[in-house]
Short mmCIF file of C-alpha atoms in Angstrom, two decimals:
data_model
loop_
_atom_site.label_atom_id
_atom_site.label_comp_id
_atom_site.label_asym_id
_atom_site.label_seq_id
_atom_site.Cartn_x
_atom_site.Cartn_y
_atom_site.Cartn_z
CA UNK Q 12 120.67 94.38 68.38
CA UNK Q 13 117.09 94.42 69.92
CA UNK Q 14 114.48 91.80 68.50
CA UNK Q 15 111.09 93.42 68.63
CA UNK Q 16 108.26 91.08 69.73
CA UNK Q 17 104.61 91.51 68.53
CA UNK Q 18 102.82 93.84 68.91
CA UNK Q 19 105.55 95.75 70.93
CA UNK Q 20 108.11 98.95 69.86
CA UNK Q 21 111.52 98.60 70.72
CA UNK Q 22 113.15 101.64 72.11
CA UNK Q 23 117.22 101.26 72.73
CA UNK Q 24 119.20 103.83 74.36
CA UNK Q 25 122.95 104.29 73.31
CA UNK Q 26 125.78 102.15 74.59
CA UNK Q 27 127.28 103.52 78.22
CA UNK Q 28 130.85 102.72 79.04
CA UNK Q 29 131.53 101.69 82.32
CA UNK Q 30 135.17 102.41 83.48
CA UNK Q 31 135.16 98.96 85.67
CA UNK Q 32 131.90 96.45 84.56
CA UNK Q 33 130.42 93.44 86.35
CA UNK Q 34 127.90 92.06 83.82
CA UNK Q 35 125.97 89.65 86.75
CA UNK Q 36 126.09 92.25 89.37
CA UNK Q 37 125.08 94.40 86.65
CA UNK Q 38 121.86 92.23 85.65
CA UNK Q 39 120.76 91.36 89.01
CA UNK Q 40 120.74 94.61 91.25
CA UNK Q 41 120.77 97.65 89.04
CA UNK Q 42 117.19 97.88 88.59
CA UNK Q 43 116.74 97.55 92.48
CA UNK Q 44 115.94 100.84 94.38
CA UNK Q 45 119.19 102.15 95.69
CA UNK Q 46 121.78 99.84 93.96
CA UNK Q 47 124.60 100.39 91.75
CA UNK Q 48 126.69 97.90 89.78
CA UNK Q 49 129.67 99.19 91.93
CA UNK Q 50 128.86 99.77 95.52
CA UNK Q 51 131.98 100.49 96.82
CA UNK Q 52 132.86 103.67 98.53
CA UNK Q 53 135.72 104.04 96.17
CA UNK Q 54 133.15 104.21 92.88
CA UNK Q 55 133.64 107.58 90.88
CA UNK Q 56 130.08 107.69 90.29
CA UNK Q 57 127.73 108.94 93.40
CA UNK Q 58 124.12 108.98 93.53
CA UNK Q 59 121.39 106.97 94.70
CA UNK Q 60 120.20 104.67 92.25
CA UNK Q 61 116.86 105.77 91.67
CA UNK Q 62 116.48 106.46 88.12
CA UNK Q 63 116.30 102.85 86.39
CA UNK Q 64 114.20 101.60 89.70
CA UNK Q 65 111.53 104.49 88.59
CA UNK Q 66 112.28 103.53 84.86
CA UNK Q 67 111.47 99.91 85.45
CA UNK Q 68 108.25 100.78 87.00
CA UNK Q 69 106.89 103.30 84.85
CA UNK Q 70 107.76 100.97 81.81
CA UNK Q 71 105.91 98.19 83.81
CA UNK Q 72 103.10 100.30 84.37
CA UNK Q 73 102.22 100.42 80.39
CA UNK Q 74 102.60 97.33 79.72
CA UNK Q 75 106.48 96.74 78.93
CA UNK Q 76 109.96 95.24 80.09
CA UNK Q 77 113.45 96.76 80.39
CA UNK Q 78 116.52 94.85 80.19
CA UNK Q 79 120.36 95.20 79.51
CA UNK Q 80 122.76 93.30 77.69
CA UNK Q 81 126.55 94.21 78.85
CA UNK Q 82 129.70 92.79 77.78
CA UNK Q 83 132.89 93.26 79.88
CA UNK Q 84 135.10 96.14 78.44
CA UNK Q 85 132.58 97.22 76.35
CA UNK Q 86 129.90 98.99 78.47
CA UNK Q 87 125.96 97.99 78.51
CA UNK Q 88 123.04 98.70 76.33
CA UNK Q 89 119.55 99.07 77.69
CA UNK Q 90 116.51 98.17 75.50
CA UNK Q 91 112.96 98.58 76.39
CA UNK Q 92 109.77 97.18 74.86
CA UNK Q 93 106.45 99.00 74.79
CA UNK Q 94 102.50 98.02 73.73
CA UNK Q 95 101.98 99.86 70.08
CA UNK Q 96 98.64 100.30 70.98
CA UNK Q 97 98.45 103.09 73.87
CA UNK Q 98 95.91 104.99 75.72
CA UNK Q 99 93.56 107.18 73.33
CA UNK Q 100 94.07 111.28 74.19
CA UNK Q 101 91.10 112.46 75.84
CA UNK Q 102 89.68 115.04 75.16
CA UNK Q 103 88.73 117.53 77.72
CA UNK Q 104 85.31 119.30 78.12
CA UNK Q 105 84.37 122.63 79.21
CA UNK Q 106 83.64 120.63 82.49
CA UNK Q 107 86.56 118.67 82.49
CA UNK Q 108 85.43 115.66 81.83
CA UNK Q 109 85.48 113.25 78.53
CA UNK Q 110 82.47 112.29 76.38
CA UNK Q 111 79.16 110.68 77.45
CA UNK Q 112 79.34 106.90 76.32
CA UNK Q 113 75.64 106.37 75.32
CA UNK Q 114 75.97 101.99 76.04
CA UNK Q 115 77.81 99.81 77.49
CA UNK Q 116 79.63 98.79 81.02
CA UNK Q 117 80.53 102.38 81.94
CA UNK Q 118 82.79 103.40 84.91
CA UNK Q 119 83.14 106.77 86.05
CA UNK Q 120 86.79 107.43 86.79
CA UNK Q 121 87.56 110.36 88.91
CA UNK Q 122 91.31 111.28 88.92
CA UNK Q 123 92.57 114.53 88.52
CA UNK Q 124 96.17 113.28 86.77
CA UNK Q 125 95.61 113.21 83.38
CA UNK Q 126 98.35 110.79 82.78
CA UNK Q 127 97.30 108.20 85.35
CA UNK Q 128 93.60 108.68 83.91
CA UNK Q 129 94.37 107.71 80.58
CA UNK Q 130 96.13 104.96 82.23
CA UNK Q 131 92.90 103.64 83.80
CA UNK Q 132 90.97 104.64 81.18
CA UNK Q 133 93.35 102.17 78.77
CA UNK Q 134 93.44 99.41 81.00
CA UNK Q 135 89.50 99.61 81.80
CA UNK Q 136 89.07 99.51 77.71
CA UNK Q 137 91.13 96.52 77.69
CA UNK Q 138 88.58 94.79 80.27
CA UNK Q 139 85.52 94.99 78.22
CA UNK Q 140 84.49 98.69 79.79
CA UNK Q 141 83.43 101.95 78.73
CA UNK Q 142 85.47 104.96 80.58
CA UNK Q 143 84.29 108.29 81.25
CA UNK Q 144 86.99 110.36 82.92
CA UNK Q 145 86.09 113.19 85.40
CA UNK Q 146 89.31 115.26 86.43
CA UNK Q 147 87.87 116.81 89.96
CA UNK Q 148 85.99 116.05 93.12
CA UNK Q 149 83.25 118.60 92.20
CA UNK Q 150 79.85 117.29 90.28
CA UNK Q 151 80.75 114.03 90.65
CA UNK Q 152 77.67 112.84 92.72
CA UNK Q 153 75.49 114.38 89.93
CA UNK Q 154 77.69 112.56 87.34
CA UNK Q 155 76.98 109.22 89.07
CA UNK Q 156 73.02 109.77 89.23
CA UNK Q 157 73.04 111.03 85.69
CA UNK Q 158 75.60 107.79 83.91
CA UNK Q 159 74.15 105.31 86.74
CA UNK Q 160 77.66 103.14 85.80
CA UNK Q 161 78.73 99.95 86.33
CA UNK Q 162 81.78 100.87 88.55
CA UNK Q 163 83.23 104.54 90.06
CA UNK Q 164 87.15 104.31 90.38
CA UNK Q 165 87.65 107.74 93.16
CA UNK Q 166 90.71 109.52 94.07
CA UNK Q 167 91.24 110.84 97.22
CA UNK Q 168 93.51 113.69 96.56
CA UNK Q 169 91.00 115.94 94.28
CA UNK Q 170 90.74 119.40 92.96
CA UNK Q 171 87.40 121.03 94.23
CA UNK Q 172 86.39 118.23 96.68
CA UNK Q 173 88.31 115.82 99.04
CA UNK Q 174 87.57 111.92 97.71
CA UNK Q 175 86.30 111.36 100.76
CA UNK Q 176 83.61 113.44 101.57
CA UNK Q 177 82.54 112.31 97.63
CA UNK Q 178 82.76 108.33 98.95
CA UNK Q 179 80.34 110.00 101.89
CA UNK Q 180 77.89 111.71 99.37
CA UNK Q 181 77.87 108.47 97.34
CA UNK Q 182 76.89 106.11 100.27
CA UNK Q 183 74.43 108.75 101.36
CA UNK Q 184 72.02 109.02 97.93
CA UNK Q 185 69.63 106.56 97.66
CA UNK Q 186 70.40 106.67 93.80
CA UNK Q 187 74.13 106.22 94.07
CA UNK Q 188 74.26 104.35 97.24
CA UNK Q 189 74.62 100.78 95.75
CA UNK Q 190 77.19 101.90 92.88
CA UNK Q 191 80.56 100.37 93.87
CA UNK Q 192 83.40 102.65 94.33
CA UNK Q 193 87.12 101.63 94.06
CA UNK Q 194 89.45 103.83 95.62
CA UNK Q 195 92.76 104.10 93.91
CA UNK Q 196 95.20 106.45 96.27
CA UNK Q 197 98.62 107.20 96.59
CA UNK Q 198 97.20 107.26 100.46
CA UNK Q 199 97.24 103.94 102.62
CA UNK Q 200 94.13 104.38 104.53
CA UNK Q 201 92.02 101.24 102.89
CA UNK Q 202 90.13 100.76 106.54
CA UNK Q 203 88.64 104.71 106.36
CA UNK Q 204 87.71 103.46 102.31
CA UNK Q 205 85.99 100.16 103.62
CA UNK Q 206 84.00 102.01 106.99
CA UNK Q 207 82.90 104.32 104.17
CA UNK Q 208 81.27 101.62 101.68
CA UNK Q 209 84.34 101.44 99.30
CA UNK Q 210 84.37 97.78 97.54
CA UNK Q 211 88.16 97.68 97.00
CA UNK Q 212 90.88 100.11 98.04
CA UNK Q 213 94.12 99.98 95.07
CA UNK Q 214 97.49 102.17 95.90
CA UNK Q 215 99.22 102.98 93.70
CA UNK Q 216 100.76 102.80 91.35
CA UNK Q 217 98.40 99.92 89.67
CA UNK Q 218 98.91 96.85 87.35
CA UNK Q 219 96.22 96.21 85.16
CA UNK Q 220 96.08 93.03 87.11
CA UNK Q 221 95.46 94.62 89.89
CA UNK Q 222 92.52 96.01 88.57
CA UNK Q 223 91.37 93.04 86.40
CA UNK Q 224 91.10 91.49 90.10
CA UNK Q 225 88.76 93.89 91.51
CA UNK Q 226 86.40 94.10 87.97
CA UNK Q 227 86.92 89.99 87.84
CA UNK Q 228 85.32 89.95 91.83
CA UNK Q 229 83.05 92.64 90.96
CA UNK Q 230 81.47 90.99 87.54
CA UNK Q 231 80.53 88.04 89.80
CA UNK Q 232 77.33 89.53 91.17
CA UNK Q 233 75.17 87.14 88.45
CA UNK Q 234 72.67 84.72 89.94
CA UNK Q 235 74.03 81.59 91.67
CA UNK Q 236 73.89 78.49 89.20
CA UNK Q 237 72.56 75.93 91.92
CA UNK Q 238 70.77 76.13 95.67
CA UNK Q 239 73.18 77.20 98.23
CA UNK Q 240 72.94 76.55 102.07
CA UNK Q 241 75.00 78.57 103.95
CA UNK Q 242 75.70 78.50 107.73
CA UNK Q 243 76.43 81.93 109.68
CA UNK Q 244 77.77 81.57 113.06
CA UNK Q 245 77.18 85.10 114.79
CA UNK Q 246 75.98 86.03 118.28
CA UNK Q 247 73.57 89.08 117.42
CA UNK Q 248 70.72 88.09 116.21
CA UNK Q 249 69.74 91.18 114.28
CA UNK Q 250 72.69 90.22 112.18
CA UNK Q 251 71.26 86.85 111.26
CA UNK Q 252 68.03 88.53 110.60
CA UNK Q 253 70.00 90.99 108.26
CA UNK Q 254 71.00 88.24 106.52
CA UNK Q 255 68.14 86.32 105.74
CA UNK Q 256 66.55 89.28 104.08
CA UNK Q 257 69.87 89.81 101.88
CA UNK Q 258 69.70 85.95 101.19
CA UNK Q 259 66.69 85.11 98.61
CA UNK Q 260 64.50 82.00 99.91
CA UNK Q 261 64.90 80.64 96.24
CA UNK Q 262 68.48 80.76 95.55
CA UNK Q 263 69.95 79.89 99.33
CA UNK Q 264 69.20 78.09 102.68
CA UNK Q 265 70.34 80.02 105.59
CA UNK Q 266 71.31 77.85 108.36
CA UNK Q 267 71.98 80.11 112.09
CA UNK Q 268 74.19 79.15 115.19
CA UNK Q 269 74.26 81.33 117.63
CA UNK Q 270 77.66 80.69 118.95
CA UNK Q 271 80.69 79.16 117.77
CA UNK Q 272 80.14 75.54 119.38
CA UNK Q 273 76.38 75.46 117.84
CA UNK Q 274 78.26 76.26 114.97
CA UNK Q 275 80.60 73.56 115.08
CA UNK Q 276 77.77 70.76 115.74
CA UNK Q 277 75.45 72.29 112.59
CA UNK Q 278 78.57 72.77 110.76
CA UNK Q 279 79.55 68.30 110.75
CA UNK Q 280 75.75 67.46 111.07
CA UNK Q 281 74.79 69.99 108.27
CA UNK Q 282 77.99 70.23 106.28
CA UNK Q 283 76.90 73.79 104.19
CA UNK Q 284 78.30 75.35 101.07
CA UNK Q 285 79.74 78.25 102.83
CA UNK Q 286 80.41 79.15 106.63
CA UNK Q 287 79.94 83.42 107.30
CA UNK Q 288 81.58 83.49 110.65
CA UNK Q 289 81.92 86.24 113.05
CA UNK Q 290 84.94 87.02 114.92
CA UNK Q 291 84.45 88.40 118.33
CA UNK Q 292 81.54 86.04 120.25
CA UNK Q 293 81.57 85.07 124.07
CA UNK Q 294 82.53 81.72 125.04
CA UNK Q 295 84.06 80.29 121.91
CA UNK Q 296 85.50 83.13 119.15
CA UNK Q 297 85.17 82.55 115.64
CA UNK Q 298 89.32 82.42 115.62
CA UNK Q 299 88.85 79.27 118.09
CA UNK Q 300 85.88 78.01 115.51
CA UNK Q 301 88.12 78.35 112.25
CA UNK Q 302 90.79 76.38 113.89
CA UNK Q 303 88.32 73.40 115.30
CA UNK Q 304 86.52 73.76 111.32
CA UNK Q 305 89.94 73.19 109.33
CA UNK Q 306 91.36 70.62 112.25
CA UNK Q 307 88.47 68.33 111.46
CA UNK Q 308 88.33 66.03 108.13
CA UNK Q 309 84.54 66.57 108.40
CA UNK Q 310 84.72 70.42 107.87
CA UNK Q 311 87.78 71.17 106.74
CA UNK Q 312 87.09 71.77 102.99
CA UNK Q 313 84.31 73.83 103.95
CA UNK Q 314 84.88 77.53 102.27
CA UNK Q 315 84.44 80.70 105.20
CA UNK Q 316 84.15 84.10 104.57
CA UNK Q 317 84.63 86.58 107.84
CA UNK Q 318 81.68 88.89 108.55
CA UNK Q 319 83.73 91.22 111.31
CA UNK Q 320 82.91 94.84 112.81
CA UNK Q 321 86.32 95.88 113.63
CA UNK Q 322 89.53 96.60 112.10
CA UNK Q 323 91.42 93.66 111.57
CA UNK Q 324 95.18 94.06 112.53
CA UNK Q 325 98.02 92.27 110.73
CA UNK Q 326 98.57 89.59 112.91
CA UNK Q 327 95.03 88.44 112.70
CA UNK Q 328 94.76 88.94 109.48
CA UNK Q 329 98.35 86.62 108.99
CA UNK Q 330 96.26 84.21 111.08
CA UNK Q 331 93.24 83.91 108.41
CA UNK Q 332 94.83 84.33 105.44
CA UNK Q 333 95.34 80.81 105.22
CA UNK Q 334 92.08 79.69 106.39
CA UNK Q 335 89.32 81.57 104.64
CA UNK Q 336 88.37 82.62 101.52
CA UNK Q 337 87.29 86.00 101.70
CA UNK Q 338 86.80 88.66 104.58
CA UNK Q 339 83.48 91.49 104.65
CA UNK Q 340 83.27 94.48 107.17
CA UNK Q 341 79.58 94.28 108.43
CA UNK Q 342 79.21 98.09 107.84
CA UNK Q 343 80.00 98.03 104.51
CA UNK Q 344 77.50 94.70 103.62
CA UNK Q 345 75.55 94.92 101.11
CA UNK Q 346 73.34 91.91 99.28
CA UNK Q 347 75.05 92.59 95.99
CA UNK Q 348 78.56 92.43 97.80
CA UNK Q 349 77.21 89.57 99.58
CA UNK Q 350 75.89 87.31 96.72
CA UNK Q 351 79.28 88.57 95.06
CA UNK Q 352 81.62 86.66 97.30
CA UNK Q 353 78.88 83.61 97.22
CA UNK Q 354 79.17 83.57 93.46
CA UNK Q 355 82.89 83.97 93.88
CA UNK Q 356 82.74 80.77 96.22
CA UNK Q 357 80.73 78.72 93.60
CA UNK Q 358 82.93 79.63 90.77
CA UNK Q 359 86.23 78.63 92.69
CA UNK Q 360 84.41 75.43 93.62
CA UNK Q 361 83.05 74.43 90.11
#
C-alpha cells in the first residue's frame, strides 16, 4: 500500500507480473536509461528501456519521486508521489502572453512550450517572483522596456524570432541593456549566450535548484556590508581603468599589478579581499599566478575570480575549478555583475 507524505498525491499504477523477477536488479537499474531487470539476450521482452528513465525525470521535474516495491513471484508495483499544489493555467492573451503583474520582482519568461512555461512560471512563484509568460520571440524587446523586470529567462528556439538575435536586441537598447537574461535551451551553446551578455546559460531540462542558483547569485547585487580592497592582476591597462570606474571609491579599494609577479609581491605585502586575475599575460600567466597564490600559506585563502577574454576549454577549466571562486568573460562585464560576484564573495566569507 502507498503512504502518502504531506503535502504530496500518491498515484500507484497496477501490479505487473514478471515471468522471471530479480527484486535488487530490479531496484537498482530499471530506472537507468537503457536497462532492463533482465538483460539477457534470451529475455521475452525487447525494447530499450526508455520509458521509466523519461518517467523518472519528468516526475522529478515537478517536484516528485518514483519508486517500486517487488516481491519475488509476485510481480512489482510502482508508486509515484506528486506536489498537490501545481502550476496555475495561464491564461493566454490575444498577444500570447499572460497578465501584466502591476508590483513586485517580475521576470519576463519567454518560452514558446506552454508546458515548460508553466513550469518556470511555478518554480519562479515558489522563489519569491512575479512571472509574466511571453510564448514567442516577437515583441519581446518592447515587453522588456515596457515591464523593466527583475530577470528575462529567453529561449532560443522561438516562434517569430530566433532567441538570439532577441539576446542581441536586448544588449543593444540602452533601456534593456543592463536587464539580465538567462538562457534556458535544449541547445548547448552557453559560450555564444555569455559573448552575447547572457548572465547564466540553463539546459534543459531544469531543477528548480538549478534555477534557485542563478536567482540566489543574481539577488546578490545589494551593497557590500564592509570596505573591500581588491587586487586585479591584468596586463592592459584600459582594463584596470575599466575597473576602477565599475568599482565605487566608497565601497572598495582597487589595488593594480600589472603582471602576475607584481601581483604576487602586492598580493603577500597587501593581502586583499579578493584577487580578479587575468589569464593570458606575458612573462608569468595568471594559471602560473593561481598556482604560486594557493602554494603559499600567505595567500592561499585568498578568494579569485577569473576576468578572461577567451573561451575557456575543459581542461582549463578542470584546472580552476578547484582554485577559484567564480569565473567572468570580460565582454560580458558589467558593474552590477561585477559587485554581484563581490557580494557573493563576502557572503561566502561571513
Amino acid at each position: 500500500m502507498s503512504h502518502s507524505l504531506p503535502g504530496a498525491l500518491p498515484i500507484r499504477r497496477s501490479n505487473l507480473l514478471w515471468g522471471s523477477s530479480y527484486p535488487t536488479l530490479l531496484r537498482r537499474y530499471i530506472f537507468e536509461e537503457f536497462r532492463q531487470a533482465d538483460g539477457s539476450s534470451a529475455r521475452e521482452m525487447t525494447g530499450t528501456g526508455l520509458g521509466l528513465a523519461i518517467s523518472k525525470r519528468l516526475i522529478e521535474m515537478h517536484g516528485g519521486r518514483i519508486w517500486v516495491e517487488s516481491e519475488y513471484g509476485h510481480g512489482a508495483t510502482f508508486s509515484f508521489l506528486l506536489p498537490l499544489v501545481g502550476p496555475p493555467a495561464a491564461e493566454a492573451g490575444a498577444a500570447g502572453e499572460t497578465e501584466q503583474p502591476s508590483e513586485g520582482k517580475i521576470v519576463l519568461v519567454v518560452e514558446d512550450n506552454r508546458q515548460f512555461s508553466d513550469l518556470l512560471a511555478f518554480y519562479l512563484r515558489q522563489e519569491g517572483y512575479i512571472p509574466v509568460q511571453h510564448y514567442n520571440g516577437v515583441s519581446v524587446l518592447e515587453k522588456a522596456r515596457e515591464l523593466k523586470p527583475a530577470l528575462i529567462t529567453l529561449d532560443i528556439m522561438l516562434p517569430g524570432q530566433d532567441g538570439w538575435d532577441v539576446l542581441r536586441a536586448l544588449k543593444s537598447d540602452p533601456q534593456t541593456k543592463d536587464i539580465p537574461v538567462l538562457v534556458i535551451s535544449a541547445l548547448e551553446d552557453g559560450e555564444l549566450a555569455f559573448s552575447l551578455g547572457a548572465v547564466d546559460y540553463l539546459v534543459k531540462p531544469i531543477r528548480r535548484e538549478d534555477l534557485h542558483r542563478v536567482l540566489d547569485r543574481l539577488a546578490a547585487t545589494g551593497p557590500l556590508t564592509r570596505h573591500v580592497t581588491v587586487l586585479v592582476v591584468d596586463d592592459d591597462p584600459g582594463v584596470i581603468k575599466l575597473l576602477q570606474q565599475m568599482l565605487l571609491a566608497d565601497s572598495c579599494t582597487l589595488l593594480a599589478a600589472y603582471d602576475g609577479r607584481q601581483g604576487l609581491t602586492m598580493a603577500c605585502s597587501e593581502h586583499p579581499d579578493a584577487i580578479l586575475l587575468d589569464l593570458l599575460m606575458p612573462g608569468m600567466s595568471g594559471f602560473e599566478v593561481l598556482e604560486a597564490l594557493r602554494a603559499d600559506a600567505e595567500t592561499a585563502d585568498i578568494p579569485v575570480i577569473v576576468l578572461t577574454a577567451r573561451d575557456v576549454t575543459e581542461g582549463e577549466r578542470t584546472l580552476l575549478n578547484d582554485h577559484i571562486q567564480g569565473l567572468m568573460r570580460k565582454s560580458t562585464l558589467t558593474p552590477k555583475s561585477l559587485l554581484a560576484e563581490l557580494r557573493r564573495l563576502e557572503a561566502l566569507r561571513g
